[in-house]
C-alpha cells in the first residue's frame, strides 16, 4: 500500500506535540516523515514512540541527511558514519520504515562526476549497508541530478556494486528529470519503475516545471503537485503495483502548500481507485 507520509516535526513538549497531532489530522495521515534530534537519548526516543503509538501515529520515512557522507576528508566521513549509526539505532526504536541517505560529496565541483569520486561513494555506501545489516534496518539512497548519483544508470551501478539486501531506494523522479525529459515524464516514470522498482521503498512526490521566463533552456524546477508536468497519476499507479508498503512524502513546501499537494495526490488516487494509507 502507498503510505502517505508528509513531513511533520516530532513534538517534544505538550504544545509542539499538540501541533504535530493537529497537522497529522489535517493531513489525514497515520505516518509522518521525520527524524530524531541528534541530542535525544534512546530513552527519550522510546518515550516519543510510545506517545505516537498511543495516538495511532508512526514515523515512516526517517531522513536526516549528512552531506559530509562519503567526503574526501576522512574525518568528515567518519563523523557522518557515526551519526548514521545513531540514526539506524534510533530509527529502529521509533519503528521507522527506513533511514534515507544521499550522496552529495564534491557537488558543484569538477570532481562531482569523476570515477575517483564514484569509487569513494560506492565504498562509503558499502560501509553504510553493512551497518544497516547489523542494525536490521533498511537504508534508502536518494539520487539527485546534481550529485554523483545523477541517473538511473548510476543507481543501477550502485545497487550492483553494493549487493546488500538492506540497500533500497528513496526515489524522487523530479530529482532525475533532465531538460529533455520535462515534457516526457510518463516515459521517465515508467523507466524509473521498470529498472528500479524492485528496490523502491519511498518516494518524494513533487511536480516539475520549466522556469526562468524566456530563458527556459535548462532551468528545471520543482513545484507543488498538480501545478506542473509530472505524470503523478502514473507514479501512483506504478507505486500501487509494487506489492509492498511504500512511503510517499510531499516535500520542500510550506504547510499550506503541503496541504494543497497532499490533496492533489489524494484526488488522483481516488480517481484511479488506489487506496492510500
Coordinates of C-alpha atoms in Angstrom, one line a residue:
X1 CA 0.0 0.0 0.0
X2 CA 1.0 3.6 -0.5
X3 CA 1.5 5.2 2.9
X4 CA 1.0 9.0 2.9
X5 CA 3.9 10.3 4.9
X6 CA 4.0 14.1 5.0
X7 CA 6.8 16.0 6.8
X8 CA 5.8 16.8 10.3
X9 CA 8.2 17.6 13.1
X10 CA 8.2 15.4 16.2
X11 CA 6.9 17.2 19.2
X12 CA 8.9 17.2 22.5
X13 CA 6.6 19.1 24.8
X14 CA 2.8 19.5 25.2
X15 CA 2.5 22.4 22.8
X16 CA 4.6 21.0 20.0
X17 CA 3.0 17.6 20.3
X18 CA -0.5 19.1 20.1
X19 CA 0.7 20.9 16.9
X20 CA 2.0 17.6 15.5
X21 CA -1.2 15.8 16.1
X22 CA -3.3 18.7 14.6
X23 CA -1.2 18.7 11.4
X24 CA -1.4 14.9 11.2
X25 CA -5.2 15.1 11.5
X26 CA -5.5 17.9 8.9
X27 CA -3.2 15.9 6.5
X28 CA -5.3 12.8 7.2
X29 CA -2.2 10.7 7.8
X30 CA -1.2 7.9 10.2
X31 CA 2.5 8.2 9.3
X32 CA 4.9 11.1 9.1
X33 CA 8.3 11.8 7.6
X34 CA 10.5 13.0 10.5
X35 CA 13.7 12.3 12.4
X36 CA 15.0 12.4 15.9
X37 CA 17.2 15.4 17.0
X38 CA 20.8 14.3 17.5
X39 CA 20.9 15.2 21.2
X40 CA 18.0 12.9 22.1
X41 CA 18.7 9.9 24.2
X42 CA 17.4 6.4 23.3
X43 CA 15.0 6.6 26.3
X44 CA 13.6 9.9 25.0
X45 CA 13.1 8.3 21.6
X46 CA 11.4 5.3 23.2
X47 CA 9.0 7.6 25.1
X48 CA 8.2 9.5 21.9
X49 CA 7.5 6.3 20.2
X50 CA 5.1 5.3 23.0
X51 CA 3.3 8.7 22.6
X52 CA 3.0 8.2 18.8
X53 CA 1.7 4.6 19.3
X54 CA -0.9 5.9 21.8
X55 CA -2.2 8.3 19.2
X56 CA -2.2 6.0 16.2
X57 CA 0.8 7.7 14.5
X58 CA 4.2 6.5 13.4
X59 CA 7.3 7.6 11.7
X60 CA 7.5 6.1 8.2
X61 CA 10.3 7.9 6.3
X62 CA 13.3 8.7 8.6
X63 CA 15.6 11.1 6.9
X64 CA 18.3 13.4 8.4
X65 CA 20.8 13.7 5.5
X66 CA 24.5 14.0 6.3
X67 CA 26.0 16.0 3.4
X68 CA 29.5 15.0 4.6
X69 CA 28.9 11.3 3.9
X70 CA 31.5 9.9 1.5
X71 CA 33.5 13.1 1.9
X72 CA 37.1 13.1 0.6
X73 CA 38.1 14.4 4.1
X74 CA 38.3 11.2 6.3
X75 CA 37.3 13.0 9.5
X76 CA 34.1 14.3 7.9
X77 CA 33.1 10.9 6.6
X78 CA 33.8 9.3 10.0
X79 CA 31.5 11.9 11.6
X80 CA 28.8 11.1 9.1
X81 CA 29.1 7.4 9.7
X82 CA 28.9 7.8 13.4
X83 CA 25.7 9.8 13.1
X84 CA 24.2 7.3 10.6
X85 CA 24.9 4.5 13.2
X86 CA 22.9 6.6 15.7
X87 CA 20.1 7.2 13.2
X88 CA 19.9 3.5 12.4
X89 CA 19.6 2.6 16.1
X90 CA 17.1 5.3 16.9
X91 CA 15.0 4.8 13.8
X92 CA 14.7 1.2 14.9
X93 CA 13.5 2.3 18.3
X94 CA 11.0 4.6 16.6
X95 CA 9.8 1.8 14.3
X96 CA 10.6 3.7 11.1
X97 CA 10.3 2.1 7.7
X98 CA 13.9 3.0 6.6
X99 CA 16.7 5.6 7.0
X100 CA 17.2 7.7 4.0
X101 CA 20.6 9.0 2.8
X102 CA 22.0 10.9 -0.1
X103 CA 25.4 11.3 -1.7
X104 CA 26.3 14.9 -2.5
X105 CA 30.1 14.9 -1.9
X106 CA 32.0 17.0 -4.4
X107 CA 28.8 18.6 -5.5
X108 CA 29.1 21.5 -8.0
X109 CA 32.8 20.9 -8.5
X110 CA 34.7 19.3 -11.4
X111 CA 35.1 16.2 -9.3
X112 CA 31.4 15.5 -8.9
X113 CA 31.0 13.0 -11.8
X114 CA 34.6 11.6 -11.8
X115 CA 35.3 7.9 -11.4
X116 CA 37.5 8.6 -8.4
X117 CA 34.6 10.3 -6.6
X118 CA 32.3 7.4 -7.6
X119 CA 34.6 4.7 -6.3
X120 CA 34.8 6.6 -2.9
X121 CA 31.0 6.8 -2.9
X122 CA 30.4 3.1 -3.6
X123 CA 32.9 2.3 -0.8
X124 CA 31.0 4.5 1.6
X125 CA 27.7 3.0 0.7
X126 CA 29.0 -0.5 1.2
X127 CA 30.2 0.6 4.7
X128 CA 26.7 2.0 5.5
X129 CA 24.9 -1.0 4.1
X130 CA 27.0 -3.2 6.4
X131 CA 25.9 -1.1 9.4
X132 CA 22.3 -1.4 8.2
X133 CA 22.5 -5.1 8.1
X134 CA 23.8 -5.2 11.6
X135 CA 21.0 -2.9 12.8
X136 CA 18.3 -4.8 11.0
X137 CA 17.1 -1.6 9.3
X138 CA 16.9 -0.7 5.6
X139 CA 18.8 2.3 4.3
X140 CA 17.4 4.0 1.2
X141 CA 19.6 6.0 -1.2
X142 CA 18.2 9.3 -2.6
X143 CA 19.6 10.1 -6.1
X144 CA 19.8 13.7 -7.4
X145 CA 20.9 15.1 -10.8
X146 CA 23.3 17.4 -9.1
X147 CA 25.3 14.7 -7.3
X148 CA 27.5 11.7 -8.1
X149 CA 24.3 9.7 -8.1
X150 CA 22.8 11.5 -11.1
X151 CA 21.0 9.0 -13.2
X152 CA 19.0 5.7 -13.3
X153 CA 22.1 4.1 -14.6
X154 CA 24.2 5.3 -11.7
X155 CA 21.6 3.9 -9.2
X156 CA 21.7 0.6 -11.0
X157 CA 25.5 0.6 -10.8
X158 CA 25.4 1.3 -7.1
X159 CA 22.9 -1.5 -6.4
X160 CA 25.1 -3.9 -8.4
X161 CA 28.3 -2.8 -6.7
X162 CA 26.7 -3.0 -3.2
X163 CA 24.5 -6.1 -3.3
X164 CA 23.1 -5.7 0.2
X165 CA 19.5 -6.8 0.9
X166 CA 19.3 -3.7 3.2
X167 CA 20.1 -1.2 0.4
X168 CA 16.9 0.3 -1.0
X169 CA 15.9 3.4 -3.0
X170 CA 14.1 6.6 -1.9
X171 CA 13.2 7.9 -5.3
X172 CA 12.4 11.4 -6.3
X173 CA 11.7 11.4 -10.1
X174 CA 11.9 15.2 -10.3
X175 CA 15.5 15.0 -9.0
X176 CA 16.3 12.8 -12.0
X177 CA 14.4 14.9 -14.6
X178 CA 16.9 16.3 -17.2
X179 CA 15.7 19.0 -19.5
X180 CA 14.9 16.7 -22.4
X181 CA 12.5 14.7 -20.2
X182 CA 10.5 17.6 -18.8
X183 CA 7.8 17.0 -21.4
X184 CA 8.2 13.2 -21.4
X185 CA 7.5 12.4 -17.8
X186 CA 5.3 9.4 -18.4
X187 CA 8.2 7.8 -20.2
X188 CA 10.6 8.8 -17.4
X189 CA 8.3 7.5 -14.7
X190 CA 7.9 4.1 -16.4
X191 CA 11.7 3.8 -17.0
X192 CA 12.4 4.5 -13.3
X193 CA 9.9 1.9 -12.1
X194 CA 10.9 -0.7 -14.8
X195 CA 14.5 -0.5 -13.7
X196 CA 14.5 0.4 -10.0
X197 CA 11.0 -0.6 -8.9
X198 CA 12.1 -3.7 -7.0
X199 CA 14.2 -1.6 -4.6
X200 CA 11.9 1.4 -4.1
X201 CA 10.6 1.8 -0.5
X202 CA 9.8 5.5 -0.5
X203 CA 9.0 8.3 -3.0
X204 CA 9.1 12.1 -2.8
X205 CA 6.1 13.4 -4.8
X206 CA 6.7 16.8 -6.5
X207 CA 5.8 18.4 -9.7
X208 CA 8.2 19.6 -12.4
X209 CA 8.2 22.9 -14.3
X210 CA 10.4 24.8 -16.6
X211 CA 11.1 28.3 -15.1
X212 CA 13.1 31.3 -15.8
X213 CA 10.9 33.3 -18.2
X214 CA 12.2 33.2 -21.7
X215 CA 15.4 31.5 -20.7
X216 CA 14.0 28.0 -20.2
X217 CA 16.8 26.1 -21.8
X218 CA 17.9 24.1 -18.8
X219 CA 16.2 25.6 -15.7
X220 CA 14.2 22.6 -14.4
X221 CA 12.4 23.3 -11.1
X222 CA 10.2 21.6 -8.6
X223 CA 6.6 22.6 -7.9
X224 CA 3.5 21.9 -5.9
X225 CA 1.9 18.6 -7.1
X226 CA -0.8 19.4 -9.6
X227 CA 0.9 22.6 -10.9
X228 CA 3.4 21.1 -13.4
X229 CA 4.1 18.4 -15.9
X230 CA 5.0 15.3 -13.8
X231 CA 2.7 12.4 -14.6
X232 CA 1.8 11.8 -11.0
X233 CA -1.2 9.5 -11.9
X234 CA 1.3 7.1 -13.5
X235 CA 3.6 7.5 -10.4
X236 CA 0.7 6.4 -8.2
X237 CA -0.3 3.5 -10.4
X238 CA 3.3 2.2 -10.5
X239 CA 3.7 2.6 -6.8
X240 CA 0.5 0.8 -6.1
X241 CA 1.7 -2.1 -8.3
X242 CA 4.9 -2.7 -6.2
X243 CA 3.2 -5.1 -3.8
X244 CA 4.6 -3.8 -0.5
X245 CA 4.2 -0.7 1.7
X246 CA 5.9 2.3 0.3
X247 CA 6.0 5.8 1.8
X248 CA 5.1 8.9 -0.1
X249 CA 6.1 12.4 1.0
X250 CA 5.1 15.8 -0.5
X251 CA 8.3 17.8 0.4
X252 CA 10.0 21.1 0.2
X253 CA 6.9 23.2 0.8
X254 CA 5.3 25.3 3.4
X255 CA 2.5 23.8 5.4
X256 CA -0.4 25.3 3.3
X257 CA 1.3 24.2 0.1
X258 CA 1.9 20.8 1.6
X259 CA -1.9 20.6 2.3
X260 CA -2.6 21.5 -1.4
X261 CA -0.1 19.0 -2.7
X262 CA -1.4 16.2 -0.5
X263 CA -4.9 17.0 -1.5
X264 CA -4.0 16.7 -5.2
X265 CA -2.3 13.3 -4.6
X266 CA -5.4 12.1 -2.8
X267 CA -7.7 13.2 -5.6
X268 CA -5.6 11.4 -8.2
X269 CA -5.7 8.3 -6.1
X270 CA -9.5 8.4 -5.7
X271 CA -9.9 8.9 -9.4
X272 CA -7.7 5.8 -10.1
X273 CA -9.3 3.7 -7.3
X274 CA -6.0 3.5 -5.4
X275 CA -6.1 3.1 -1.6
X276 CA -3.8 5.3 0.4
X277 CA -2.7 4.5 3.9

